[in-house]
Short mmCIF file of C-alpha atoms (C1' of nucleotides) in Angstrom, two decimals:
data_model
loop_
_atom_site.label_atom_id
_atom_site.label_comp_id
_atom_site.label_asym_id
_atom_site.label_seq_id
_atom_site.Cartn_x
_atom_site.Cartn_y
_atom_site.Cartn_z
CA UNK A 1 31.57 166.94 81.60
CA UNK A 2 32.85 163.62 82.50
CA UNK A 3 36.25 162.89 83.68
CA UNK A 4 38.62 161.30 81.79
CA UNK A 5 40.06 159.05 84.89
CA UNK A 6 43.89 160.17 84.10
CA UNK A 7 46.96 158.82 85.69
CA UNK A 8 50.38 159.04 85.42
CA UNK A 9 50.59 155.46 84.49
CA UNK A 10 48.19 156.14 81.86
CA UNK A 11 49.62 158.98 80.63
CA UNK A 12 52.82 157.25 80.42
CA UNK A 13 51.58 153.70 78.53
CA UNK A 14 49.53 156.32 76.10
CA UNK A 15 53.03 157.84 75.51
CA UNK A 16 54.50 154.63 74.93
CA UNK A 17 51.67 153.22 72.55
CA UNK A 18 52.24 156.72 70.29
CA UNK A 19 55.86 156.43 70.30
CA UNK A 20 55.86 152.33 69.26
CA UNK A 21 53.40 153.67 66.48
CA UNK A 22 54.95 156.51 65.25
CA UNK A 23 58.42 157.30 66.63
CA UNK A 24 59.28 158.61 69.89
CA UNK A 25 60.35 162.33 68.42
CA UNK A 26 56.29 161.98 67.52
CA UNK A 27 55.48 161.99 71.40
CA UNK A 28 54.48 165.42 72.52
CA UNK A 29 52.24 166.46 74.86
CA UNK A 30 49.75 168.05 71.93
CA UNK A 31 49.89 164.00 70.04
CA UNK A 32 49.56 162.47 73.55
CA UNK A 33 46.84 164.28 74.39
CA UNK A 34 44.58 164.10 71.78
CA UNK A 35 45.03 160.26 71.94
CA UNK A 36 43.44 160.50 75.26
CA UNK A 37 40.68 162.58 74.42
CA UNK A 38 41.96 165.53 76.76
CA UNK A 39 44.04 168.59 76.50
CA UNK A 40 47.31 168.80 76.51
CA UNK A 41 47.35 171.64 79.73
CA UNK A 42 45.59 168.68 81.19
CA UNK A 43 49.01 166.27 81.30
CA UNK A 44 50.44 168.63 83.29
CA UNK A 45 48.51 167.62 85.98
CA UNK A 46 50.12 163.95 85.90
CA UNK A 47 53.57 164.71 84.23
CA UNK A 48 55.99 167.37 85.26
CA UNK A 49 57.23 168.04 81.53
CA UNK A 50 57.65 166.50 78.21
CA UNK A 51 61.30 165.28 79.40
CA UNK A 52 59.73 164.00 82.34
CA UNK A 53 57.07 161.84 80.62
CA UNK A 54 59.82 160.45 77.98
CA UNK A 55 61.85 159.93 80.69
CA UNK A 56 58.87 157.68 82.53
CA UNK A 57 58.53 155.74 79.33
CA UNK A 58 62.13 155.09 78.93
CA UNK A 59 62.31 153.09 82.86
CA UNK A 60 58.62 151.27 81.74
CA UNK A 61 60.33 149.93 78.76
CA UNK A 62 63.55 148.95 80.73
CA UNK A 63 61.00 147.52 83.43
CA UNK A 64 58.75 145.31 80.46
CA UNK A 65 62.34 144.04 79.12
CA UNK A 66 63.49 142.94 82.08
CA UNK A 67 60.71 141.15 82.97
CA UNK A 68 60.68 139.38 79.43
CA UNK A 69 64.39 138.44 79.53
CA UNK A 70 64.06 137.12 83.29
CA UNK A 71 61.07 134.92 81.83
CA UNK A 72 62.60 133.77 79.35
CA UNK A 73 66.21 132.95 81.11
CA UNK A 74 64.19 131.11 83.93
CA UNK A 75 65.44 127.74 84.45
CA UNK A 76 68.28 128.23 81.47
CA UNK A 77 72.02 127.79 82.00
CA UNK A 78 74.54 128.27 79.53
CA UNK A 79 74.22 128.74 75.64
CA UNK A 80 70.94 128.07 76.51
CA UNK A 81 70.47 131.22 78.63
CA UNK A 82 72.72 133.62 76.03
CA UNK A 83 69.88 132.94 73.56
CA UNK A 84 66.76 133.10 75.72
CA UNK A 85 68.51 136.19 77.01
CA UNK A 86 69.43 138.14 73.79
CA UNK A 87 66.10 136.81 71.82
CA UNK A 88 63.93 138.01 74.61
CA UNK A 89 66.19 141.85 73.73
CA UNK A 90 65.63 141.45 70.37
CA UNK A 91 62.46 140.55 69.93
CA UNK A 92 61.10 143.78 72.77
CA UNK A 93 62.92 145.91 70.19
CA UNK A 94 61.64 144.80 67.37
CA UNK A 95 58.11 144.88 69.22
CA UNK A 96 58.42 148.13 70.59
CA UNK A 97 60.77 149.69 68.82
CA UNK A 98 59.38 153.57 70.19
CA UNK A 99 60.03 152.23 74.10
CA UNK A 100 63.17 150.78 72.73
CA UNK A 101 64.28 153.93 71.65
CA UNK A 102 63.70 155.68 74.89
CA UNK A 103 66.05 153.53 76.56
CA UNK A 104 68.83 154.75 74.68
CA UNK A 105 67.54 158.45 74.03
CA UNK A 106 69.46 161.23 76.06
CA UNK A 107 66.95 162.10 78.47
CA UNK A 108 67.53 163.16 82.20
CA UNK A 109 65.42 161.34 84.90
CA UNK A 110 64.55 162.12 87.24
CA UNK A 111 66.83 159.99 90.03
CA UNK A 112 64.06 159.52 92.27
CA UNK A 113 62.23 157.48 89.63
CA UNK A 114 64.88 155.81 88.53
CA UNK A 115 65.74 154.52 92.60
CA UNK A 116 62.23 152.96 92.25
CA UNK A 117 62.55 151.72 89.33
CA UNK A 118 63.93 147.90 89.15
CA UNK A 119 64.32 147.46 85.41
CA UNK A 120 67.64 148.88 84.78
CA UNK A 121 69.42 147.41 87.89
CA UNK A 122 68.17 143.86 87.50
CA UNK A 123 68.49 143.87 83.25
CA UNK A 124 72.45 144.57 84.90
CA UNK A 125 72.54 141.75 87.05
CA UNK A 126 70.42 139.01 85.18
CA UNK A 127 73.17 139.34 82.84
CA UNK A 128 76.03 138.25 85.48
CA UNK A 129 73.45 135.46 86.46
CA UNK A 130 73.19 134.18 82.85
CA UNK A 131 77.27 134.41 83.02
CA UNK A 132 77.59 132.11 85.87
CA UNK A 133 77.88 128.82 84.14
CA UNK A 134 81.21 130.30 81.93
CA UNK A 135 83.19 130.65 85.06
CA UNK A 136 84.75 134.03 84.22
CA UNK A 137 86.06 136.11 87.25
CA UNK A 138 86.19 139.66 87.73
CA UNK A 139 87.00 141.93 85.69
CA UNK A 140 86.62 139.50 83.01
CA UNK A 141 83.06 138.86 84.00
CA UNK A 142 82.51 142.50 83.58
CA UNK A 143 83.56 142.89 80.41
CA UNK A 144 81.94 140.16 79.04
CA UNK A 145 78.84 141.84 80.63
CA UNK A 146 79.21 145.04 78.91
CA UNK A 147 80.92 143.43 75.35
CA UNK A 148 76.92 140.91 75.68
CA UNK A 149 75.49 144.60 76.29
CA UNK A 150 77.08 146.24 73.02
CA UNK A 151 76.53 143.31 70.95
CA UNK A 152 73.10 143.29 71.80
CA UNK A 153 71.92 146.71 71.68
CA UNK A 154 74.12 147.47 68.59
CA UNK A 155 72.65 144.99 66.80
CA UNK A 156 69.12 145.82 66.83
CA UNK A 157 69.95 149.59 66.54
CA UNK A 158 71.55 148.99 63.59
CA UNK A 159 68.85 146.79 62.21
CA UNK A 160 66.20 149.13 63.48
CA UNK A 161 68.26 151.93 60.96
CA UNK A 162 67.98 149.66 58.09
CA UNK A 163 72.21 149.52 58.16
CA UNK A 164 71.94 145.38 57.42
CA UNK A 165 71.28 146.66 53.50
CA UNK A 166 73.37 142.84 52.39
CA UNK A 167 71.94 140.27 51.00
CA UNK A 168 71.97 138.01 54.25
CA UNK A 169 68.81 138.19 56.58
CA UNK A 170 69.55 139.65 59.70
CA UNK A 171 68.14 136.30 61.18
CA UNK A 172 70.89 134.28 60.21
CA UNK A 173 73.30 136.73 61.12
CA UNK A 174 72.10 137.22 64.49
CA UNK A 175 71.97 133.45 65.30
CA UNK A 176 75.55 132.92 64.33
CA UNK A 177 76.48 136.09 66.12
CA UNK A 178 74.88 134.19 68.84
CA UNK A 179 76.88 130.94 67.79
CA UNK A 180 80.35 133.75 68.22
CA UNK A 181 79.28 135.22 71.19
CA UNK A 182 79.02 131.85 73.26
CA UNK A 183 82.11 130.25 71.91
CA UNK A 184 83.79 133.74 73.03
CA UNK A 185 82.65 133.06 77.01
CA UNK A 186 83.88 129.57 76.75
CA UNK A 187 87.18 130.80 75.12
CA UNK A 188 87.55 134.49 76.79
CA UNK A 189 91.51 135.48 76.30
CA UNK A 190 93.58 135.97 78.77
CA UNK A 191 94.92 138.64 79.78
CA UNK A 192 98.41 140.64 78.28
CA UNK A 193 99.56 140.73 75.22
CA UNK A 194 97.08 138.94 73.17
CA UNK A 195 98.51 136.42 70.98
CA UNK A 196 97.41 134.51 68.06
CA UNK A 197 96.52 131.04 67.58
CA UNK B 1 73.63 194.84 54.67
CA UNK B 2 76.35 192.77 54.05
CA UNK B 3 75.56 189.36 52.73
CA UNK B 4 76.49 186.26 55.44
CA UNK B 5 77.72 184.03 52.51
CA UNK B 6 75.97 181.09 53.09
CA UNK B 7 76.10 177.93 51.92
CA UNK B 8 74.76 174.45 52.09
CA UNK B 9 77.93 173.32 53.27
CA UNK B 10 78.23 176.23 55.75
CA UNK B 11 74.56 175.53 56.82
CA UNK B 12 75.26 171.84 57.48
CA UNK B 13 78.43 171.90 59.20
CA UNK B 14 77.33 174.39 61.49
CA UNK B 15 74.18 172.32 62.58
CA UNK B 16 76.40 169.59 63.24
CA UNK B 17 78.53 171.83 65.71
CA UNK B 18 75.46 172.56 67.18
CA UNK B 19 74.95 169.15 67.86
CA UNK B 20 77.87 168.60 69.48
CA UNK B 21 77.95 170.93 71.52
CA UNK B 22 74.15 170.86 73.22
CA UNK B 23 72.98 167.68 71.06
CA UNK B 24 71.36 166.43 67.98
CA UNK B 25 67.66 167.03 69.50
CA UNK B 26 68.55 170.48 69.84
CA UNK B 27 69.52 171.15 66.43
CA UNK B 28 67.01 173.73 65.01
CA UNK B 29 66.96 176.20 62.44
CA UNK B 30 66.49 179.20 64.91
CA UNK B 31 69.45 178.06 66.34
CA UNK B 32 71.49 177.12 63.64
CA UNK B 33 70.28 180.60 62.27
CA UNK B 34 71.31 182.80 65.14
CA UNK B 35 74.80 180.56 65.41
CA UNK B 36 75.36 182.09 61.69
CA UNK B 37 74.09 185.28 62.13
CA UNK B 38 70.82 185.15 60.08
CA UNK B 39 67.48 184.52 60.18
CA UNK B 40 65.56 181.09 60.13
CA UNK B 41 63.71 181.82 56.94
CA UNK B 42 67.69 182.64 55.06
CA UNK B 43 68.52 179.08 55.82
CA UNK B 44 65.54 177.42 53.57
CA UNK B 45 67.35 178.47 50.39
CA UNK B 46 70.07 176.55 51.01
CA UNK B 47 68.49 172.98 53.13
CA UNK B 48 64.63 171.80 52.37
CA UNK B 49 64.02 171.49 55.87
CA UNK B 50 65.02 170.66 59.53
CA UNK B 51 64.61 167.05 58.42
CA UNK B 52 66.79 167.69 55.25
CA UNK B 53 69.70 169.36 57.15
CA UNK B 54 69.80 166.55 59.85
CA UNK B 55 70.12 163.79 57.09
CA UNK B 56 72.96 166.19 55.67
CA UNK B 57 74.58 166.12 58.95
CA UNK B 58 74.12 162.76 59.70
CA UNK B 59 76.07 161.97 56.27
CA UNK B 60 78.71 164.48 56.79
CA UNK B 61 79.21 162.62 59.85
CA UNK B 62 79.67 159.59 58.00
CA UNK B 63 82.11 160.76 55.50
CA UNK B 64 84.07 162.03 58.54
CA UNK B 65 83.81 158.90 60.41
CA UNK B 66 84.72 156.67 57.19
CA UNK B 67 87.64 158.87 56.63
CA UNK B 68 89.33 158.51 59.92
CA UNK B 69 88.84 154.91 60.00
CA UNK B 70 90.42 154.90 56.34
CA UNK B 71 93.84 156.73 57.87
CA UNK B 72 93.68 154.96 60.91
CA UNK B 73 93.76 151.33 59.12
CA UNK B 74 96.21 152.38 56.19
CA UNK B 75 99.16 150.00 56.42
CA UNK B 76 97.80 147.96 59.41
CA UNK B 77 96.40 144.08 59.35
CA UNK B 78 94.92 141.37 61.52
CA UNK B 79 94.80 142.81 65.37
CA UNK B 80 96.60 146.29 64.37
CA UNK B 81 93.80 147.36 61.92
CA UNK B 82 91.16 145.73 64.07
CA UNK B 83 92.49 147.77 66.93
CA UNK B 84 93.50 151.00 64.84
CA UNK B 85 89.69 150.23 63.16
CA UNK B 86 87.56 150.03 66.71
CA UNK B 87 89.73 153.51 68.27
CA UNK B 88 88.76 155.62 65.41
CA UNK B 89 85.48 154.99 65.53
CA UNK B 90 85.24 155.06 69.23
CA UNK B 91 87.35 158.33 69.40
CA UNK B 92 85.11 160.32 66.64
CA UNK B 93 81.97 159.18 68.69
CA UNK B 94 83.76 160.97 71.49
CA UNK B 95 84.84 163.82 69.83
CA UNK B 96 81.49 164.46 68.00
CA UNK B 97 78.97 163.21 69.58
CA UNK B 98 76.16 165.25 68.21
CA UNK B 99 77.00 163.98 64.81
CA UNK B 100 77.37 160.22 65.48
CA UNK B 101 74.44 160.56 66.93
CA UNK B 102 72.16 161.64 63.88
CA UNK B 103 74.23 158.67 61.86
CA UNK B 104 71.88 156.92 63.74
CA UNK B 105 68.78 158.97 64.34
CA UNK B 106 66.02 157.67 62.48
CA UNK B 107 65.88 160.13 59.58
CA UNK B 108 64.68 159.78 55.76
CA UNK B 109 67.46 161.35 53.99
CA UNK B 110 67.12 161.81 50.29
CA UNK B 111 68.48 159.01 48.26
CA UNK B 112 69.96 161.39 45.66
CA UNK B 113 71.88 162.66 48.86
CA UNK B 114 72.96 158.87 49.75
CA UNK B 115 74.08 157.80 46.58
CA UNK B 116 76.32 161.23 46.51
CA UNK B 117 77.67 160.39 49.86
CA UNK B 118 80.61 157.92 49.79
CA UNK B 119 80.62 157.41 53.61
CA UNK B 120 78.40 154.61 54.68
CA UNK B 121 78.97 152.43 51.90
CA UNK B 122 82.91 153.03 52.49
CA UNK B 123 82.61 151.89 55.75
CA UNK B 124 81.07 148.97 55.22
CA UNK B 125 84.02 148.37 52.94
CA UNK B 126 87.08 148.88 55.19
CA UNK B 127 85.35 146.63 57.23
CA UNK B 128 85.61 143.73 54.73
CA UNK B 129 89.46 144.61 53.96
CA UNK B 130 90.03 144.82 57.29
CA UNK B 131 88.76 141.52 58.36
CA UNK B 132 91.11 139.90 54.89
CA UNK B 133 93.63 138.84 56.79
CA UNK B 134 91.10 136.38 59.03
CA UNK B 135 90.62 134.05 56.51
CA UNK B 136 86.77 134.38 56.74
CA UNK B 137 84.75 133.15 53.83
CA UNK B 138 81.00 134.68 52.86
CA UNK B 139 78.48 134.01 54.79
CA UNK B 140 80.87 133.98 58.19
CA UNK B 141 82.30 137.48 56.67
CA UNK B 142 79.19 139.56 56.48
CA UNK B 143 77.97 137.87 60.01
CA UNK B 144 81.47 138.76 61.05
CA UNK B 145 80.95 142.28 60.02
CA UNK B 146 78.01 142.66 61.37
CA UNK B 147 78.43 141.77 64.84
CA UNK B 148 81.68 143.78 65.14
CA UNK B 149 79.93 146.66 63.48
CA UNK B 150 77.32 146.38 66.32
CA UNK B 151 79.94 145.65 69.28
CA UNK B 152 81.35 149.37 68.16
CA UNK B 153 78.27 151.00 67.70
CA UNK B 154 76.16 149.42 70.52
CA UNK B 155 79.75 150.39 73.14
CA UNK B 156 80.14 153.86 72.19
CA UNK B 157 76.45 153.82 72.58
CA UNK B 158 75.75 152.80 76.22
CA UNK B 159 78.82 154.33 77.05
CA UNK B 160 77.30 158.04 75.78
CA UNK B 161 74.68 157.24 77.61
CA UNK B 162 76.30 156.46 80.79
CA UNK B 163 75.36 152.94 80.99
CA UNK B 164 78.65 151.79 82.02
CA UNK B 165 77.95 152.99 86.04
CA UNK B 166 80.37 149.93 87.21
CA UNK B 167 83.80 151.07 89.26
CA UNK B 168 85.71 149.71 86.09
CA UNK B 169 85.95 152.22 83.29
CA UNK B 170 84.96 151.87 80.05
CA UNK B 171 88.60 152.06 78.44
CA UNK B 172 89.56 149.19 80.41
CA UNK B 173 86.51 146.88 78.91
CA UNK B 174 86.82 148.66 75.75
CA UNK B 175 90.59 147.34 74.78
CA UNK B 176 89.79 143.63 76.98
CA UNK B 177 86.46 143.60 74.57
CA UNK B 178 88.88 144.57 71.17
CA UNK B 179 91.56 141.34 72.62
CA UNK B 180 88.26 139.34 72.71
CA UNK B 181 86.76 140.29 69.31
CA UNK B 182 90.13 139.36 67.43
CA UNK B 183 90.15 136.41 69.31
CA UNK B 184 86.79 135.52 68.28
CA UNK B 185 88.02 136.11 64.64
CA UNK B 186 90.78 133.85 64.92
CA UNK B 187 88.30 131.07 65.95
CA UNK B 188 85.30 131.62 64.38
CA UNK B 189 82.53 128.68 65.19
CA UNK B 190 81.67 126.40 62.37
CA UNK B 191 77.94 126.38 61.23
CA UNK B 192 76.24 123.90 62.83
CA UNK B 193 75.41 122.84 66.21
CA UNK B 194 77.48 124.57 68.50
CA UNK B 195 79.13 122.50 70.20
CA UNK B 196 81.10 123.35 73.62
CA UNK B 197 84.67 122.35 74.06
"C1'" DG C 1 75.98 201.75 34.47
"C1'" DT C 2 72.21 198.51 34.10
"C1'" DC C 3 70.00 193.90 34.00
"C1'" DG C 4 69.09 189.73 36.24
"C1'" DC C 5 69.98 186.24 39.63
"C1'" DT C 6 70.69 184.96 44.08
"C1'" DT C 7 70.67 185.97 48.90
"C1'" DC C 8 68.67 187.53 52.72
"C1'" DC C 9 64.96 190.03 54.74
"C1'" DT C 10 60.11 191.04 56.94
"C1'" DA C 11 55.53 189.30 57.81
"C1'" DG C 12 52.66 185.90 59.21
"C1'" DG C 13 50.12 181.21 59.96
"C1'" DA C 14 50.01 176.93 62.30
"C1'" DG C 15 51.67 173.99 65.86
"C1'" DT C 16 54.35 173.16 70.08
"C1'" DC C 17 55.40 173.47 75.33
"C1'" DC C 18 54.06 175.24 79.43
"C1'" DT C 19 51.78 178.46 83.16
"C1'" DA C 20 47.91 180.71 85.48
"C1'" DG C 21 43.64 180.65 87.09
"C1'" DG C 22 38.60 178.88 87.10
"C1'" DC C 23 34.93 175.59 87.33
"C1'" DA C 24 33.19 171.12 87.85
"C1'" DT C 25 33.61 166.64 89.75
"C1'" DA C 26 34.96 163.18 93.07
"C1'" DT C 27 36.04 162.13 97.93
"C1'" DC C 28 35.97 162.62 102.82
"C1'" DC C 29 33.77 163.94 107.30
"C1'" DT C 30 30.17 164.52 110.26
"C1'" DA D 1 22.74 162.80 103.06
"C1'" DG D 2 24.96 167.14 102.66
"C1'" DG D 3 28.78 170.24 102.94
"C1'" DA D 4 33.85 171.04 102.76
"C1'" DT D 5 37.93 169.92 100.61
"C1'" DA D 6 40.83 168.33 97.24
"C1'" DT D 7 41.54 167.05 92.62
"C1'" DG D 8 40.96 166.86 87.47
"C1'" DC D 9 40.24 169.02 83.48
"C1'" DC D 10 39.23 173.21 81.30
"C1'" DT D 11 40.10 177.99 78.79
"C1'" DA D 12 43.31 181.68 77.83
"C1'" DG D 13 47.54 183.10 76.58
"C1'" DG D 14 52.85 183.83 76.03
"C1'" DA D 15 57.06 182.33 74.03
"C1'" DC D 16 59.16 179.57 70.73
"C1'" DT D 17 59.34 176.55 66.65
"C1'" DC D 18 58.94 175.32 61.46
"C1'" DC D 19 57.91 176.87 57.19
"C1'" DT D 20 55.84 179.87 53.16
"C1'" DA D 21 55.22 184.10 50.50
"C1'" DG D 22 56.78 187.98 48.66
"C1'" DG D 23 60.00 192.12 48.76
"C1'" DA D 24 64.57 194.46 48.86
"C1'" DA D 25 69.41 194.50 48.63
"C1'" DG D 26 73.80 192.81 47.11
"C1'" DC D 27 76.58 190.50 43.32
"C1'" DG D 28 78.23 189.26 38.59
"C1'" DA D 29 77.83 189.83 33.42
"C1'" DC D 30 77.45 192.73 29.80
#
DNA sequence: GTCGCTTCCTAGGAGTCCTAGGCATATCCT
DNA sequence: AGGATATGCCTAGGACTCCTAGGAAGCGAC
């Protein structure tokens, strides 16, 4: 009987492939398994636990977005950068929209992984470097990071859940939330009492 | 043996405390039986399925949500409701965190069920009363909509899942990201190239 | 009281996660 | 090259899950 030349990184990309193709409740070890032509007592030999292998495919898919959004923010400044940067989110979503999900899912990892791990760290601080050019300050640079964050992520969630039901293509909305979102930096309020006009 | 008086409505509410309390993946009808005293199989005469009762609790949660946001806004305009709008959405995601989270799980629910429910489409339309007083005209209203509907959502979101790690807390961001957002309204770009300045 | 409907039960099949222990295969050492 | 060691994948099995089928016990109507 030949071997089937498992590894945890192959365990963990077969994970990811079943959850992109049929939802990420969908990966267990039994579904996994079979897609490898193996066992599923056999995964155990490569991944601790079915919360440990969701848990590896949530920091690959932080990993793969990172790297897309720091390829396509290379070189970009500005307005420029905002949409390179929140296209390149969107569009590893909408591609991968099991991975995606693990990202957000309430799984404990293992902190070890995470520490080697550079996705989740650097997605944090490409996002201050595609701030630069709006010359906010801390804390305002903060929240701007986490209000880009929110924006982001809540969008495609809620498109992923079908919640954009109108009329309007999420396209067009997104690119004039995009439009919003960059005259925000260049405008960010000050702060105390917040007035109008 | 005295009957446990079950109902759908007993059935789905107590799956949704269930939820909160040890979260939505953990929802199952063993334990959602054994909360209520019963067996698994008792629960099938009142819910279809696992599936059915999470898409049951995922629109209670909705009615619930839609409701507070109702109260919170009655009365209120401009920055008030916007404020009053974003805190009761943020503060039932907090309180019931089990159930927000199946409003977004990706679940089939029955349509019969949906069009039954008054929740999500209610939301959707405090959020065009509450945005009135802006002066926004359709499209900029339902792209409007939209991207504060994901600025909640995608906050309450990363914040649940402990993505805000930075010294500065979330409440902080959260009301400097609400000052920005009705700021935003006030000034919404024109279509068009976006210009700076 | 008795009939009939609903509720809740017991029993059981299929699928899941995970552990224990065994055999076969690859790798290293001389 | 051949043997020792380590590793990979297996079978077997327990505990738990969802869900169905069919039976018994409680409730309301008459």
């Amino acid at each position: 009987m030949a071997r089937a030349g498992l590894t945890t990184e192959r365990v963990t990309v077969a994970g990811a492939e079943v959850a992109d193709e049929v939802g990420l409740d969908q990966v267990t070890m039994s579904r996994v398994a079979r897609r490898l032509g193996v066992k599923d007592a056999s995964l155990y030999t490569h991944v601790r636990s079915l919360e440990d292998l969701r848990g590896r495919i949530a920091l690959l898919a932080a990993d793969e977005k990172t790297v897309r959004i720091a390829e396509a923010t290379a070189g970009r400044a500005g307005r420029d950068a905002l949409i390179a940067f929140a296209g390149a989110w969107r569009d590893y979503a909408h591609e991968h929209p099991g991975r995606y999900a693990a990202t957000q899912a309430p799984i404990r990892i293992d902190p070890d992984l995470v520490a080697k791990a550079p996705g989740p760290r650097r997605a944090i601080e490409l996002t201050y470097t595609m701030l630069r050019g709006y010359g906010l300050a801390e804390p305002d640079l903060t929240d701007a990071v986490r209000l880009l964050r929110s924006a982001f992520h809540g969008f495609v969630s809620l498109e992923a859940a079908g919640s954009f039901a109108h009329r309007r293509s999420p396209q067009q909305s997104w690119v004039r939330a995009l439009d919003a979102l960059h005259t925000l930096l260049e405008h960010w309020p000050p702060p105390g009492e917040g007035d109008s006009r």
